[in-house]
Tab-separated table of C-alpha atoms and ligand atoms in Angstrom:
chain	number	residue	atom	x	y	z
A	1	MET	CA	-4.178	25.279	-10.021
A	2	SER	CA	-1.778	23.078	-9.249
A	3	LYS	CA	-1.951	19.777	-9.121
A	4	PHE	CA	-1.211	16.855	-7.048
A	5	TYR	CA	-1.992	12.994	-8.347
A	6	ILE	CA	-1.601	10.117	-6.388
A	7	VAL	CA	-0.758	8.091	-9.339
A	8	ALA	CA	-1.136	4.020	-8.780
A	9	THR	CA	2.314	1.312	-10.002
A	10	PRO	CA	2.556	-2.275	-10.727
A	11	ILE	CA	2.678	-4.725	-8.040
A	12	GLY	CA	5.205	-7.085	-10.066
A	13	ASN	CA	3.556	-7.269	-14.206
A	14	MET	CA	5.166	-4.575	-15.307
A	15	GLY	CA	1.844	-4.186	-17.054
A	16	ASP	CA	-0.542	-3.403	-15.033
A	17	ILE	CA	-0.843	0.777	-14.827
A	18	THR	CA	-3.221	2.612	-16.576
A	19	LEU	CA	-3.226	4.732	-19.849
A	20	ARG	CA	-3.937	7.734	-17.325
A	21	ALA	CA	-0.973	7.177	-14.939
A	22	ILE	CA	1.471	6.978	-17.419
A	23	GLU	CA	-0.356	10.054	-19.200
A	24	THR	CA	-0.119	12.018	-15.792
A	25	LEU	CA	3.860	10.399	-15.052
A	26	LYS	CA	4.645	11.965	-18.517
A	27	ASN	CA	3.195	15.954	-17.603
A	28	VAL	CA	3.974	16.337	-13.970
A	29	ASP	CA	6.702	18.775	-13.325
A	30	LEU	CA	8.424	16.541	-10.910
A	31	ILE	CA	7.292	12.815	-10.148
A	32	LEU	CA	7.945	12.086	-5.929
A	33	CYS	CA	9.472	8.461	-5.211
A	34	GLU	CA	9.722	5.953	-2.130
A	35	ASP	CA	12.766	4.612	-4.296
A	36	THR	CA	13.741	6.571	-7.578
A	37	ARG	CA	15.515	3.599	-8.768
A	38	GLU	CA	12.826	1.298	-8.248
A	39	THR	CA	9.814	4.159	-10.039
A	40	HIS	CA	13.449	4.744	-12.913
A	41	LYS	CA	12.239	1.226	-13.584
A	42	ILE	CA	8.602	1.858	-15.177
A	43	LEU	CA	9.479	4.980	-16.332
A	44	GLU	CA	12.101	3.979	-18.464
A	45	LYS	CA	9.720	0.862	-19.718
A	46	TYR	CA	7.179	3.269	-20.654
A	47	GLY	CA	9.435	6.078	-22.422
A	48	ILE	CA	8.619	8.840	-19.595
A	49	SER	CA	11.701	11.189	-18.427
A	50	THR	CA	10.096	13.670	-16.206
A	51	PRO	CA	12.647	14.289	-13.099
A	52	THR	CA	11.958	12.280	-9.751
A	53	MET	CA	12.833	13.263	-6.061
A	54	SER	CA	12.313	11.046	-3.209
A	55	TYR	CA	10.285	11.959	-0.383
A	56	PRO	CA	10.545	11.238	3.168
A	57	SER	CA	8.830	8.137	4.886
A	58	ASP	CA	6.150	8.820	7.626
A	59	ASP	CA	9.094	7.328	10.152
A	60	VAL	CA	11.803	9.112	8.821
A	61	VAL	CA	10.374	12.192	9.370
A	62	ARG	CA	8.632	11.627	13.241
A	63	LYS	CA	12.331	10.665	13.447
A	64	ASN	CA	14.111	13.409	12.426
A	65	SER	CA	12.364	17.294	11.956
A	66	ARG	CA	14.951	17.867	9.398
A	67	GLN	CA	13.650	15.646	6.455
A	68	SER	CA	10.650	18.107	6.716
A	69	ASN	CA	12.711	20.827	5.343
A	70	LYS	CA	11.710	18.502	1.718
A	71	PHE	CA	8.041	18.725	2.655
A	72	ASP	CA	8.562	22.934	2.165
A	73	LYS	CA	10.421	22.297	-0.854
A	74	ILE	CA	6.931	20.311	-1.932
A	75	PHE	CA	5.059	22.998	-1.032
A	76	GLU	CA	7.067	25.735	-2.394
A	77	LEU	CA	6.070	23.799	-6.435
A	78	LEU	CA	3.119	23.615	-5.226
A	79	GLU	CA	2.458	27.514	-4.706
A	80	GLU	CA	4.682	28.013	-7.713
A	81	GLY	CA	1.724	25.861	-9.928
A	82	LYS	CA	4.092	23.369	-10.433
A	83	ASP	CA	2.159	19.637	-11.226
A	84	LEU	CA	3.805	16.883	-9.261
A	85	ALA	CA	3.196	13.009	-9.483
A	86	LEU	CA	3.329	10.613	-6.012
A	87	VAL	CA	4.381	7.288	-5.749
A	88	SER	CA	5.278	4.644	-3.598
A	89	ASP	CA	7.671	1.650	-4.830
A	90	ALA	CA	4.268	-0.493	-5.835
A	91	GLY	CA	0.680	-0.462	-5.679
A	92	THR	CA	-1.156	2.860	-4.497
A	93	PRO	CA	0.746	4.945	-2.188
A	94	THR	CA	-0.133	5.862	1.183
A	95	ILE	CA	-1.689	1.796	1.726
A	96	SER	CA	0.649	0.285	3.698
A	97	ASP	CA	3.117	3.009	2.084
A	98	PRO	CA	4.500	6.477	2.535
A	99	GLY	CA	2.984	9.418	1.464
A	100	ALA	CA	-0.123	9.514	3.763
A	101	MET	CA	1.382	11.881	6.421
A	102	LEU	CA	2.393	14.193	2.827
A	103	VAL	CA	-1.181	14.070	1.545
A	104	SER	CA	-1.923	14.596	4.873
A	105	LYS	CA	0.217	18.144	5.257
A	106	ILE	CA	-0.813	19.373	1.740
A	107	LYS	CA	-4.543	19.333	2.788
A	108	GLU	CA	-4.046	20.713	5.816
A	109	LYS	CA	-1.290	23.577	4.018
A	110	PHE	CA	-4.083	24.203	1.276
A	111	ASN	CA	-6.874	24.126	3.348
A	112	LEU	CA	-8.207	21.182	1.417
A	113	THR	CA	-9.626	19.553	4.965
A	114	PRO	CA	-13.252	20.023	4.515
A	115	SER	CA	-14.785	21.576	7.408
A	116	PRO	CA	-17.786	20.602	8.226
A	117	LEU	CA	-19.223	23.572	7.653
A	118	SER	CA	-18.561	23.265	3.812
A	119	LEU	CA	-20.059	21.000	1.200
A	120	SER	CA	-16.880	21.318	-1.376
A	121	ARG	CA	-14.703	18.320	-1.139
A	122	ARG	CA	-11.885	20.203	-2.616
A	123	GLY	CA	-11.840	22.498	0.149
A	124	VAL	CA	-11.858	26.907	0.412
A	125	GLY	CA	-7.697	26.735	-0.742
A	126	GLY	CA	-8.769	26.163	-4.477
A	127	GLU	CA	-5.014	26.365	-5.069
A	128	VAL	CA	-3.911	22.835	-5.259
A	129	SER	CA	-6.391	19.975	-6.191
A	130	VAL	CA	-5.479	15.660	-4.851
A	131	ILE	CA	-6.490	13.929	-7.675
A	132	PRO	CA	-6.115	10.039	-7.107
A	133	ILE	CA	-4.829	7.928	-10.189
A	134	PRO	CA	-6.226	4.722	-9.350
A	135	GLY	CA	-4.954	1.126	-10.116
A	136	PRO	CA	-3.270	-1.730	-8.982
A	137	SER	CA	-2.719	-2.342	-5.150
A	138	ALA	CA	-2.421	-5.838	-3.686
A	139	VAL	CA	-5.337	-5.583	-1.041
A	140	ILE	CA	-7.649	-5.571	-3.459
A	141	ALA	CA	-6.230	-7.805	-6.543
A	142	ALA	CA	-6.134	-10.278	-3.649
A	143	LEU	CA	-9.289	-10.053	-2.479
A	144	SER	CA	-11.025	-10.182	-5.967
A	145	ALA	CA	-9.508	-13.391	-6.800
A	146	SER	CA	-10.122	-15.796	-3.416
A	147	GLY	CA	-13.413	-16.717	-3.849
A	148	LEU	CA	-13.837	-16.007	0.132
A	149	PRO	CA	-16.708	-12.985	0.733
A	150	THR	CA	-15.659	-9.577	0.176
A	151	HIS	CA	-19.159	-7.568	-0.162
A	152	GLU	CA	-17.440	-6.259	3.527
A	153	PHE	CA	-14.014	-6.448	4.469
A	154	THR	CA	-11.312	-4.465	7.021
A	155	PHE	CA	-7.813	-4.194	6.450
A	156	LEU	CA	-5.602	-4.268	8.784
A	157	GLY	CA	-2.191	-3.020	6.962
A	158	PHE	CA	0.787	-4.885	8.848
A	159	LEU	CA	-0.376	-6.633	11.530
A	160	PRO	CA	2.712	-5.421	14.664
A	161	HIS	CA	5.249	-7.119	15.810
A	162	LYS	CA	4.701	-7.253	19.932
A	163	LYS	CA	2.414	-4.695	21.542
A	164	GLY	CA	-1.135	-5.648	19.954
A	165	ARG	CA	-0.692	-8.538	18.256
A	166	GLU	CA	-2.972	-10.650	20.802
A	167	THR	CA	-5.187	-8.728	20.554
A	168	LEU	CA	-5.679	-8.099	16.929
A	169	PHE	CA	-6.079	-11.917	17.195
A	170	LYS	CA	-8.546	-11.812	19.144
A	171	GLU	CA	-10.267	-9.293	16.839
A	172	ILE	CA	-9.746	-11.879	13.647
A	173	VAL	CA	-11.129	-14.417	15.499
A	174	GLU	CA	-14.690	-12.591	16.087
A	175	SER	CA	-14.779	-9.964	13.443
A	176	GLU	CA	-17.771	-10.846	11.294
A	177	ARG	CA	-16.070	-9.522	8.170
A	178	THR	CA	-12.774	-10.818	6.278
A	179	MET	CA	-10.270	-9.612	7.450
A	180	VAL	CA	-6.777	-8.995	5.248
A	181	PHE	CA	-3.433	-8.093	6.018
A	182	TYR	CA	-0.136	-7.807	4.454
A	183	GLU	CA	2.877	-10.079	5.902
A	184	SER	CA	6.318	-10.391	5.213
A	185	PRO	CA	8.247	-13.617	4.184
A	186	HIS	CA	9.285	-13.646	7.407
A	187	ARG	CA	6.857	-13.898	9.721
A	188	ILE	CA	4.153	-16.003	7.277
A	189	LEU	CA	4.927	-19.191	9.299
A	190	LYS	CA	4.864	-17.378	12.649
A	191	THR	CA	1.162	-15.783	11.744
A	192	LEU	CA	0.102	-18.904	10.176
A	193	GLU	CA	0.610	-20.458	13.654
A	194	ALA	CA	-1.085	-17.836	15.306
A	195	LEU	CA	-3.899	-18.954	13.322
A	196	VAL	CA	-4.018	-22.006	13.957
A	197	LYS	CA	-3.698	-21.535	17.743
A	198	PHE	CA	-6.440	-18.651	17.829
A	199	CYS	CA	-8.957	-19.261	15.071
A	200	PRO	CA	-8.185	-22.377	13.903
A	201	ASP	CA	-11.423	-23.317	11.847
A	202	LYS	CA	-11.538	-20.478	9.720
A	203	LYS	CA	-11.451	-20.495	5.935
A	204	VAL	CA	-8.296	-18.650	5.324
A	205	CYS	CA	-6.912	-17.549	1.335
A	206	VAL	CA	-2.514	-16.793	1.269
A	207	ALA	CA	-2.307	-15.002	-2.061
A	208	ARG	CA	1.834	-15.193	-2.933
A	209	GLU	CA	3.044	-12.703	-5.676
A	210	LEU	CA	-0.082	-11.481	-7.552
A	211	THR	CA	0.441	-10.726	-10.666
A	212	LYS	CA	4.456	-11.973	-11.289
A	213	ILE	CA	5.500	-14.936	-12.429
A	214	TYR	CA	4.858	-17.495	-9.489
A	215	GLU	CA	1.665	-16.440	-8.674
A	216	GLU	CA	-0.976	-18.557	-6.398
A	217	PHE	CA	-3.260	-18.612	-3.888
A	218	LYS	CA	-3.468	-21.351	-1.536
A	219	THR	CA	-6.685	-21.292	0.110
A	220	GLY	CA	-7.638	-24.036	3.669
A	221	THR	CA	-7.468	-23.850	7.406
A	222	PRO	CA	-4.522	-22.026	9.064
A	223	SER	CA	-3.064	-25.664	9.722
A	224	GLU	CA	-3.521	-26.924	6.235
A	225	ILE	CA	-1.593	-23.635	4.283
A	226	LEU	CA	0.596	-24.100	6.815
A	227	TYR	CA	1.923	-27.585	6.200
A	228	TYR	CA	1.959	-26.628	2.705
A	229	LEU	CA	4.122	-23.554	3.200
A	230	VAL	CA	6.362	-25.716	5.545
A	231	GLN	CA	6.425	-28.536	3.075
A	232	ASN	CA	7.445	-26.190	0.085
A	233	PRO	CA	10.446	-23.990	1.376
A	234	VAL	CA	10.473	-22.314	-2.108
A	235	LYS	CA	6.843	-21.222	-1.465
A	236	GLN	CA	8.110	-19.249	2.071
A	237	LYS	CA	9.827	-16.688	-0.390
A	238	GLY	CA	7.966	-13.863	-2.032
A	239	GLU	CA	5.518	-11.136	-0.636
A	240	PHE	CA	2.031	-12.276	1.160
A	241	THR	CA	-1.380	-10.905	1.115
A	242	VAL	CA	-3.611	-12.770	3.627
A	243	ILE	CA	-7.657	-13.159	4.002
A	244	VAL	CA	-9.403	-14.606	6.844
A	245	ALA	CA	-12.882	-14.774	6.020
A	246	TRP	CA	-15.616	-13.875	8.714
B	1	SAM	N1	0.826	0.222	-0.912
B	1	SAM	C1	1.090	-0.906	-1.762
B	1	SAM	C2	-0.496	-2.095	-2.448
B	1	SAM	O1	-1.390	-0.566	-2.030
B	1	SAM	O2	-0.511	-2.877	-2.784
B	1	SAM	C3	1.285	-2.448	-0.627
B	1	SAM	C4	2.585	-1.673	0.028
B	1	SAM	S1	3.575	-2.388	1.342
B	1	SAM	C5	4.732	-1.816	1.954
B	1	SAM	C6	3.824	-4.001	0.195
B	1	SAM	C7	2.785	-5.269	1.370
B	1	SAM	O3	2.055	-5.176	0.466
B	1	SAM	C8	4.174	-7.120	0.503
B	1	SAM	O4	4.392	-6.699	1.828
B	1	SAM	C9	2.770	-7.486	0.856
B	1	SAM	O5	2.612	-7.766	1.675
B	1	SAM	C10	2.005	-7.042	-0.028
B	1	SAM	N2	2.107	-7.066	-1.637
B	1	SAM	C11	2.504	-6.099	-2.502
B	1	SAM	N3	2.883	-6.353	-3.531
B	1	SAM	C12	2.159	-8.137	-4.103
B	1	SAM	C13	2.203	-9.145	-4.654
B	1	SAM	N4	2.545	-9.343	-5.846
B	1	SAM	N5	1.543	-10.252	-3.549
B	1	SAM	C14	0.977	-10.410	-2.613
B	1	SAM	N6	1.205	-9.422	-1.915
B	1	SAM	C15	1.584	-7.932	-2.368
């Protein structure tokens, strides 16, 4: 039986990788990467010489069906009994990252999607197991140290830029759960401005550069955080995860 591992890798600090992730990456026949150059930084650090191959992102496959040939290559390898690992550039693959379509196609192809009549999570195919190797993910790291309520939360991924954006902010205002989303440095001020407009009294935590040298958690009302970032332009750089308390 071949194994298809979903392997989480660091979101900044290269030490944040599990022993099981290293063992898995060493032992599989091939590592499927979002960007092979990014993955090689980790492989070099941990002395891993497993071959790598890039896999097409969901968007690329949707736009260019020829790219789906790469899926066929992956299916062939699994049929030959090879073990594969899927990684993204950082964090957990498929979580606001490419790979979800590939995992879905593998489950479809090898009949791993549980039917309502089957109690087995592994499905009826039995030729391939899809196995998560858990580890870093920015959403969980941010929530864990935010000090905001985490017993229930909704993860929104990246907010849409145009269509549906306003509706989503309304959802955030009305939510009775903590809401978490990813934001880029180019849009962080715009997003905070929207939070000032839609939910000026909510408590917000902006987690920046998690696990890296300039890691920072800033908590306050949207206008307090906006003011802080406007006053400190250098703090507008880097990677952001935003949490809005319910
Ligand atoms: N799959 C990844 C995960 O599990 O964390 C997320 C990938 S998504 C393409 C990248 C986004 O995650 C960034 O734009 C940022 O919003 C968030 N992110 C990733 N690393 C982060 C970090 N070190 N600190 C804060 N947010 C981070």
